Coordinates of C-alpha atoms in Angstrom, one line a residue:
X117 CA -5.5 47.0 1.0
X118 CA -5.3 46.9 -2.8
X119 CA -3.2 50.1 -2.8
X120 CA -0.9 48.6 -0.2
X121 CA -0.6 45.4 -2.2
X122 CA 0.4 47.3 -5.4
X123 CA 2.9 49.3 -3.4
X124 CA 4.4 46.1 -2.0
X125 CA 4.9 44.5 -5.4
X126 CA 6.2 47.8 -6.8
X127 CA 8.8 48.0 -4.1
X128 CA 10.1 44.6 -5.2
X129 CA 10.5 45.8 -8.7
X130 CA 7.4 44.3 -10.3
X131 CA 6.1 46.0 -13.5
X132 CA 2.5 44.9 -13.9
X133 CA 0.9 44.8 -17.4
X134 CA -2.9 44.2 -17.4
X135 CA -4.7 43.0 -20.5
X136 CA -8.3 42.5 -21.2
X137 CA -11.2 43.5 -19.0
X138 CA -12.4 42.0 -15.7
X139 CA -16.2 41.5 -15.6
X140 CA -18.4 41.9 -12.5
X141 CA -19.2 39.1 -10.0
X142 CA -22.7 38.9 -11.5
X143 CA -21.4 38.2 -15.0
X144 CA -18.7 35.7 -13.8
X145 CA -18.7 34.8 -10.1
X146 CA -15.5 32.7 -10.4
X147 CA -12.0 33.7 -11.7
X148 CA -9.8 30.8 -12.8
X149 CA -6.2 31.7 -12.8
X150 CA -3.5 29.7 -14.6
X151 CA -0.7 28.8 -14.9
X152 CA 0.2 28.8 -11.2
X153 CA 4.0 28.8 -10.9
X154 CA 5.0 30.9 -7.9
X155 CA 4.1 32.6 -4.7
X156 CA 4.3 35.9 -6.6
X157 CA 1.0 34.9 -8.4
X158 CA -0.8 36.6 -5.5
X159 CA -0.4 39.7 -7.7
X160 CA -3.4 38.4 -9.7
X161 CA -5.5 38.8 -6.5
X162 CA -4.3 42.5 -6.2
X163 CA -5.1 43.3 -9.8
X164 CA -8.5 41.6 -9.5
X165 CA -9.6 43.9 -6.7
X166 CA -9.0 41.5 -3.8
X167 CA -11.7 38.8 -4.5
X168 CA -12.2 35.9 -2.1
X169 CA -9.7 33.1 -2.4
X170 CA -9.4 29.5 -1.4
X171 CA -6.7 29.2 1.2
X172 CA -5.4 26.7 3.7
X173 CA -6.4 27.3 7.4
X174 CA -2.7 27.2 8.3
X175 CA -2.0 30.4 6.2
X176 CA -4.1 32.4 8.7
X177 CA -1.4 31.9 11.3
X178 CA 1.3 33.5 9.1
X179 CA 2.4 36.9 10.5
X180 CA 1.1 39.9 8.5
X181 CA 0.3 37.7 5.5
X182 CA -2.4 35.8 7.5
X183 CA -4.1 39.1 8.4
X184 CA -4.1 40.1 4.8
X185 CA -5.7 36.8 3.8
X186 CA -8.3 37.1 6.5
X187 CA -9.4 40.5 5.0
X188 CA -10.3 38.7 1.8
X189 CA -13.0 36.5 3.5
X190 CA -11.4 33.3 2.1
X191 CA -12.9 29.9 1.7
X192 CA -10.7 27.9 4.1
X193 CA -9.4 24.4 3.5
X194 CA -8.2 22.1 6.2
X195 CA -6.2 18.9 5.3
X196 CA -6.9 17.5 8.8
X197 CA -10.7 17.7 8.4
X198 CA -12.1 14.7 6.4
X199 CA -15.2 16.8 5.4
X200 CA -13.1 19.8 4.3
X201 CA -13.3 19.1 0.6
X202 CA -17.1 18.7 0.7
X203 CA -17.4 21.9 2.8
X204 CA -15.1 23.8 0.5
X205 CA -17.2 22.9 -2.6
X206 CA -20.4 23.9 -0.8
X207 CA -18.9 27.2 0.2
X208 CA -17.7 28.0 -3.3
X209 CA -21.1 27.0 -4.8
X210 CA -23.0 29.1 -2.2
X211 CA -20.9 32.2 -3.0
X212 CA -20.9 31.6 -6.8
X213 CA -24.7 31.5 -6.8
X214 CA -25.2 34.5 -4.5
X215 CA -26.0 36.8 -7.5
X216 CA -23.4 39.4 -6.5
X217 CA -23.8 39.4 -2.8
X218 CA -20.4 37.9 -2.3
X219 CA -17.3 39.1 -4.1
X220 CA -15.8 37.0 -6.9
X221 CA -13.9 33.8 -5.9
X222 CA -10.4 33.5 -7.3
X223 CA -9.1 30.0 -7.7
X224 CA -5.9 28.4 -9.1
X225 CA -7.5 25.3 -10.6
X226 CA -4.2 23.5 -11.1
X227 CA -3.9 23.1 -7.4
X228 CA -0.1 23.2 -7.4
X229 CA 2.8 25.1 -8.9
X230 CA 4.2 24.1 -12.3
X231 CA 7.0 25.6 -14.6
X232 CA 4.4 27.0 -17.0
X233 CA 5.5 24.8 -19.9
X234 CA 2.0 23.2 -20.0
X235 CA -1.4 23.3 -18.2
X236 CA -2.0 20.3 -16.0
X237 CA -5.4 18.9 -15.1
X238 CA -7.7 21.5 -13.5
X239 CA -9.4 20.6 -10.2
X240 CA -13.2 20.5 -10.6
X241 CA -14.0 22.8 -7.5
X242 CA -14.3 26.0 -9.6
X243 CA -16.6 24.3 -12.1
X244 CA -19.0 22.3 -10.0
X245 CA -21.4 25.3 -9.4
X246 CA -22.0 25.4 -13.2
X247 CA -21.8 29.2 -13.3
X248 CA -19.8 31.4 -15.8
X249 CA -16.0 31.4 -15.2
X250 CA -13.6 34.1 -16.3
X251 CA -10.2 32.7 -17.2
X252 CA -7.2 34.8 -16.1
X253 CA -3.7 34.2 -17.5
X254 CA -0.4 35.0 -15.8
X255 CA 2.8 35.4 -17.7
X256 CA 6.3 36.3 -16.7
X257 CA 8.0 37.3 -20.0
X258 CA 11.4 38.0 -18.5
X259 CA 14.8 37.0 -20.0
X260 CA 15.9 35.5 -16.7
X261 CA 13.3 33.4 -14.8
X262 CA 13.7 34.1 -11.0
X263 CA 10.1 33.4 -10.0
X264 CA 9.3 29.7 -10.8
X265 CA 8.8 27.8 -7.6
X266 CA 8.4 24.0 -8.2
X267 CA 9.3 20.7 -6.6
X268 CA 12.9 20.8 -7.8
X269 CA 14.8 24.1 -8.0
X270 CA 15.6 27.1 -5.8
X271 CA 14.0 27.6 -2.4
X272 CA 11.5 30.4 -1.8
X273 CA 14.1 32.5 0.0
X274 CA 16.6 32.2 -2.9
X275 CA 13.9 33.0 -5.4
X276 CA 12.9 36.1 -3.4
X277 CA 16.6 37.2 -3.3
X278 CA 17.2 36.6 -7.0
X279 CA 14.0 38.5 -7.9
X280 CA 15.0 41.5 -5.7
X281 CA 18.4 41.5 -7.5
X282 CA 16.7 42.2 -10.8
X283 CA 16.2 45.8 -12.0
X284 CA 12.6 45.0 -12.6
X285 CA 10.4 41.9 -13.2
X286 CA 7.6 42.0 -15.7
X287 CA 4.3 40.2 -15.0
X288 CA 1.3 40.1 -17.4
X289 CA -2.2 39.5 -16.1
X290 CA -4.7 38.9 -19.0
X291 CA -8.5 38.6 -18.5
X292 CA -10.1 36.5 -21.1
X293 CA -13.8 36.7 -22.0
X294 CA -16.0 34.7 -19.5
X295 CA -16.7 31.1 -20.4
X296 CA -20.5 30.5 -20.3
X297 CA -21.1 26.8 -19.6
X298 CA -23.3 24.7 -21.9
X299 CA -25.9 22.3 -20.5
X300 CA -23.5 19.5 -21.0
X301 CA -20.8 21.4 -19.1
X302 CA -23.1 22.1 -16.2
X303 CA -23.8 18.4 -15.9
X304 CA -20.1 17.5 -16.2
X305 CA -17.7 19.6 -14.2
X306 CA -14.8 17.6 -15.7
X307 CA -15.9 18.6 -19.2
X308 CA -16.3 22.2 -18.2
X309 CA -12.8 22.3 -16.6
X310 CA -11.3 20.6 -19.6
X311 CA -12.8 23.1 -22.1
X312 CA -11.8 26.2 -20.0
X313 CA -8.2 24.7 -19.8
X314 CA -8.1 24.1 -23.6
X315 CA -9.2 27.7 -24.2
X316 CA -6.5 29.1 -21.9
X317 CA -3.8 26.8 -23.3
X318 CA -4.7 27.9 -26.8
X319 CA -4.1 31.6 -25.9
X320 CA -0.9 30.8 -24.0
X321 CA 0.4 28.6 -26.9
X322 CA 1.2 25.7 -24.6
X323 CA 0.0 22.0 -24.5
X324 CA -2.2 20.4 -21.9
X325 CA -1.4 17.2 -20.0
X326 CA -3.3 14.7 -17.8
X327 CA -0.8 15.1 -15.0
X328 CA -2.2 16.6 -11.8
X329 CA -1.3 17.3 -8.1
X330 CA -1.7 13.6 -7.3
X331 CA 1.3 12.9 -9.6
X332 CA 3.3 15.2 -7.5
X333 CA 2.3 13.3 -4.4
X334 CA 3.2 10.0 -6.1
X335 CA 6.6 11.5 -7.1
X336 CA 7.4 12.3 -3.4
X337 CA 6.2 8.8 -2.4
X338 CA 8.4 7.3 -5.2
X339 CA 11.4 9.2 -3.8
X340 CA 10.7 8.0 -0.3
X341 CA 10.6 4.4 -1.6
X342 CA 14.1 4.9 -3.2
X343 CA 12.7 5.0 -6.7
X344 CA 13.5 7.8 -9.2
X345 CA 10.9 10.6 -8.5
X346 CA 9.8 10.5 -12.2
X347 CA 8.6 6.9 -11.6
X348 CA 5.5 8.4 -9.9
X349 CA 4.4 10.3 -13.0
X350 CA 1.5 8.2 -14.3
X351 CA -0.9 10.9 -15.7
X352 CA -3.1 10.3 -12.7
X353 CA -6.3 11.9 -14.1
X354 CA -6.3 9.6 -17.1
X355 CA -5.4 6.5 -15.1
X356 CA -8.0 7.2 -12.4
X357 CA -10.8 7.9 -14.9
X358 CA -10.2 4.9 -17.2
X359 CA -9.4 2.4 -14.5
X360 CA -11.7 3.8 -11.7
X361 CA -8.7 4.0 -9.3
X362 CA -8.4 6.2 -6.2
X363 CA -5.2 7.8 -5.1
X364 CA -4.8 5.4 -2.2
X365 CA -5.1 2.4 -4.5
X366 CA -2.4 3.8 -6.9
X367 CA -0.2 4.6 -3.8
X368 CA -0.5 1.0 -2.7
X369 CA 0.4 -0.3 -6.2
X370 CA 3.5 2.0 -6.0
X371 CA 4.6 0.4 -2.8
X372 CA 4.3 -3.0 -4.5
X373 CA 6.1 -1.9 -7.6
X374 CA 8.9 -0.4 -5.4
X375 CA 9.5 -3.7 -3.7
X376 CA 10.1 -5.2 -7.1
X377 CA 11.9 -2.3 -8.9
X378 CA 14.0 -0.7 -6.2
X379 CA 17.1 -2.6 -7.4
X380 CA 16.4 -2.1 -11.1
X381 CA 18.2 0.6 -13.0
X382 CA 16.0 3.7 -13.4
X383 CA 13.0 2.1 -11.7
X384 CA 12.2 0.1 -14.9
X385 CA 11.9 -3.7 -14.9
X386 CA 13.5 -5.7 -17.8
X387 CA 12.3 -9.2 -18.7
X388 CA 15.3 -10.8 -16.9
X389 CA 14.4 -8.9 -13.7
X390 CA 10.7 -9.7 -14.2
X391 CA 11.6 -13.4 -14.4
X392 CA 13.9 -13.1 -11.3
X393 CA 11.1 -11.3 -9.3
X394 CA 8.6 -14.0 -10.2
X395 CA 11.2 -16.7 -9.7
X396 CA 10.5 -18.2 -13.1
X397 CA 12.7 -18.8 -16.1
X398 CA 12.5 -16.7 -19.2
X399 CA 10.2 -18.7 -21.6
X400 CA 7.5 -18.0 -24.1
X401 CA 4.7 -17.9 -21.5
X402 CA 6.6 -15.4 -19.4
X403 CA 7.5 -13.3 -22.5
X404 CA 3.9 -13.2 -23.5
X405 CA 2.9 -11.9 -20.0
X406 CA 5.8 -9.4 -20.1
X407 CA 4.6 -8.1 -23.5
X408 CA 1.1 -7.5 -22.1
X409 CA 2.6 -5.3 -19.4
X410 CA 5.1 -3.5 -21.8
X411 CA 2.6 -1.3 -23.6
X412 CA 5.1 0.9 -25.4
X413 CA 7.3 -2.1 -26.4
X414 CA 10.5 -0.6 -25.1
X415 CA 11.6 -3.8 -23.4
X416 CA 10.9 -2.5 -19.9
X417 CA 8.0 -2.1 -17.5
X418 CA 7.6 1.3 -15.8
X419 CA 5.2 2.1 -12.9
X420 CA 2.4 3.3 -15.2
X421 CA 2.5 0.2 -17.3
X422 CA 2.6 -1.9 -14.1
X423 CA -0.5 -0.2 -12.7
X424 CA -2.4 -0.7 -15.9
X425 CA -1.3 -4.3 -16.3
X426 CA -2.1 -5.3 -12.7
X427 CA -5.5 -3.6 -12.8
X428 CA -6.7 -4.8 -16.3
X429 CA -4.9 -8.2 -16.6
X430 CA -4.2 -9.5 -13.2
X431 CA -6.7 -8.4 -10.6
X432 CA -9.8 -9.4 -12.6
X433 CA -8.2 -12.8 -13.1
X434 CA -7.4 -13.1 -9.3
X435 CA -10.9 -14.2 -8.3
X436 CA -11.6 -16.9 -5.8
X437 CA -13.2 -19.2 -8.5
X438 CA -10.0 -18.9 -10.7
X439 CA -7.8 -19.5 -7.7
X440 CA -9.8 -22.6 -6.6
X441 CA -9.6 -24.0 -10.1
X442 CA -5.9 -23.3 -10.3
X443 CA -5.4 -24.9 -6.8
X444 CA -7.3 -28.0 -8.0
X445 CA -5.0 -28.3 -11.0
X446 CA -2.0 -28.3 -8.7
X447 CA -3.6 -30.7 -6.2
X448 CA -3.5 -33.7 -8.4
X449 CA -4.3 -36.3 -5.6
X450 CA -7.2 -34.1 -4.4
X451 CA -6.1 -34.2 -0.7
X452 CA -6.6 -30.5 -0.2
X453 CA -2.9 -29.6 -0.2
X454 CA -0.1 -29.1 -2.7
X455 CA 3.2 -30.8 -2.4
X456 CA 6.5 -29.6 -3.9
X457 CA 6.4 -32.4 -6.5
X458 CA 2.8 -31.5 -7.6
X459 CA 3.8 -27.8 -7.7
X460 CA 6.9 -28.5 -9.9
X461 CA 5.0 -30.9 -12.2
X462 CA 2.2 -28.4 -13.1
X463 CA 4.5 -25.4 -13.6
X464 CA 6.8 -27.5 -15.8
X465 CA 3.8 -28.4 -17.9
X466 CA 2.4 -24.9 -18.0
X467 CA 5.7 -23.1 -18.8
X468 CA 7.1 -25.8 -21.0
X469 CA 10.3 -26.3 -19.1
X470 CA 11.3 -29.8 -18.2
X471 CA 14.1 -29.1 -15.7
X472 CA 12.3 -26.5 -13.6
X473 CA 12.9 -26.4 -9.9
X474 CA 10.4 -24.1 -8.0
X475 CA 11.6 -24.9 -4.5
X476 CA 12.3 -21.3 -3.6
X477 CA 8.9 -20.0 -4.8
X478 CA 7.2 -23.0 -3.1
X479 CA 8.8 -22.0 0.3
X480 CA 7.5 -18.5 0.0
X481 CA 4.0 -19.7 -0.6
X482 CA 4.3 -22.2 2.2
X483 CA 3.9 -19.6 5.0
X484 CA 4.0 -22.0 7.9
X485 CA 6.9 -24.1 6.5
X486 CA 4.7 -27.3 6.8
X487 CA 6.0 -28.8 3.6
X488 CA 2.8 -28.4 1.7
X489 CA 0.5 -25.5 0.6
X490 CA -3.1 -25.1 1.7
X491 CA -5.7 -23.2 -0.3
X492 CA -5.6 -20.3 2.2
X493 CA -1.8 -20.0 1.8
X494 CA -2.2 -20.2 -2.0
X495 CA -4.9 -17.5 -2.0
X496 CA -3.0 -15.2 0.3
X497 CA 0.1 -15.4 -1.8
X498 CA -1.8 -14.8 -5.1
X499 CA -3.6 -11.8 -3.6
X500 CA -0.3 -10.2 -2.6
X501 CA 1.3 -11.1 -5.9
X502 CA -1.4 -10.5 -8.6
X503 CA 1.2 -10.9 -11.4
X504 CA 0.8 -14.7 -11.1
X505 CA -2.9 -14.6 -11.8
X506 CA -2.5 -14.0 -15.5
X507 CA -0.2 -17.1 -15.7
X508 CA -2.8 -19.2 -14.1
X509 CA -5.6 -18.0 -16.4
X510 CA -3.4 -18.4 -19.5
X511 CA -2.8 -22.0 -18.5
X512 CA -6.5 -22.6 -17.9
X513 CA -7.4 -21.1 -21.3
X514 CA -4.8 -23.4 -23.0
X515 CA -6.4 -26.4 -21.2
X516 CA -9.9 -25.4 -22.4
X517 CA -8.6 -24.9 -25.9
X518 CA -6.9 -28.3 -25.9
X519 CA -10.1 -29.9 -24.6
X520 CA -12.1 -28.4 -27.6
X521 CA -9.4 -29.6 -30.0
X522 CA -9.7 -33.1 -28.6
X523 CA -13.5 -33.2 -29.2
X524 CA -14.7 -35.7 -31.8
X525 CA -14.9 -34.2 -35.3
X526 CA -18.3 -35.9 -35.7
X527 CA -19.6 -34.0 -32.7
X528 CA -18.4 -30.7 -34.0
X529 CA -20.1 -31.4 -37.4
X530 CA -23.4 -32.4 -35.7
X531 CA -23.2 -29.2 -33.6
X532 CA -22.8 -27.1 -36.8
X533 CA -25.7 -28.8 -38.6
X534 CA -28.0 -28.3 -35.6
X535 CA -27.2 -24.6 -35.4
X536 CA -27.8 -24.2 -39.2
X537 CA -31.2 -25.8 -38.9
X538 CA -32.4 -23.1 -36.4
X539 CA -35.3 -21.0 -37.8
X540 CA -36.2 -17.4 -37.3
X541 CA -39.5 -18.5 -35.7
X542 CA -37.6 -19.8 -32.7
X543 CA -35.6 -16.6 -32.3
X544 CA -36.5 -16.1 -28.6
X545 CA -35.5 -19.7 -27.6
X546 CA -32.3 -19.3 -29.7
X547 CA -31.3 -16.3 -27.6
X548 CA -31.9 -18.2 -24.4
X549 CA -29.8 -21.1 -25.6
X550 CA -27.0 -18.8 -26.7

């Protein structure tokens, strides 16, 4: 099979250059191959002596190619099986720890094709077993690139035709020394994957990035939502790690962002559009909120900034206690409902705009068109529009600050004197009081 594979690539004009030395399955049970940029990367499997691979179940149904894959005893992945990811990891771990009874497992840890300009985040599957991993580099040092197969560019048939039109195509496969995991890396697959990626990037002379396959999925979703595809690029790995967000949560936020930004130029929201979306005038309070979202201070909010802003600023402020307090502020006559006059009066005070008319926003919150807003309607609207939560909490903070300022100076002096008279002997009671 290996000889047939080499003959197949030779017939297409591939000139294969192998560098370094491949170690045995006992020394390194897993081969991590990167960068993954084309369907021609299968040549790494041929050069490596046909190790086991991780492949989709659907590939087995492909004529000829499916038979070839089946010969490799692959670890099969099914996107329809909810337990597939767990089973795949268990299969990889079992083979990796078989002490040479299974052949090496070859994995493309990036999980998708890139244009080789950088190394994206490695998936952790190859690093969870905590066994030595041998990094394998693939290069295509040709003057004309006819192999790169990414989201935007030539189709697979066109790339095959263009490659066959070349006199020859050079591909370099380089085996680096195995990476032996430290105790910290064995405990943290993410750390292990990151350090292997850094070592590979250093030899390749390319940078690393926190983008991953999920960014590609978000790009497709952004396109389907009539946003520019690049709007979905959020460096998913960094976002998910720091904010503890799953892909489904980010996808949901993208849908919310799309409903706001679909009419905005380039999928970016300016302060004027931000004000129009919130149905509020541009004023200092709104400018302050916009500035909190606009992390790079370029005068616009992109999807990445929106996700961070909503997660850090708005959702924590969107608790039931905060909403009940905000509702009570609006409900000045304490009858359990907010009228349009009450709604206008508080927002005029909070936003510092005397001639503010919020009838349109009030009608949106008043879901049953009863002419007043109940707490359930208020809560439902705030949950679906978390951007307002920070405005509520900002106003509440101002109210508390004003209340402190209005306190009697004598009371403040007395409080200061009492605190200065505390002794170290009462340290335990001090802590309790604090």
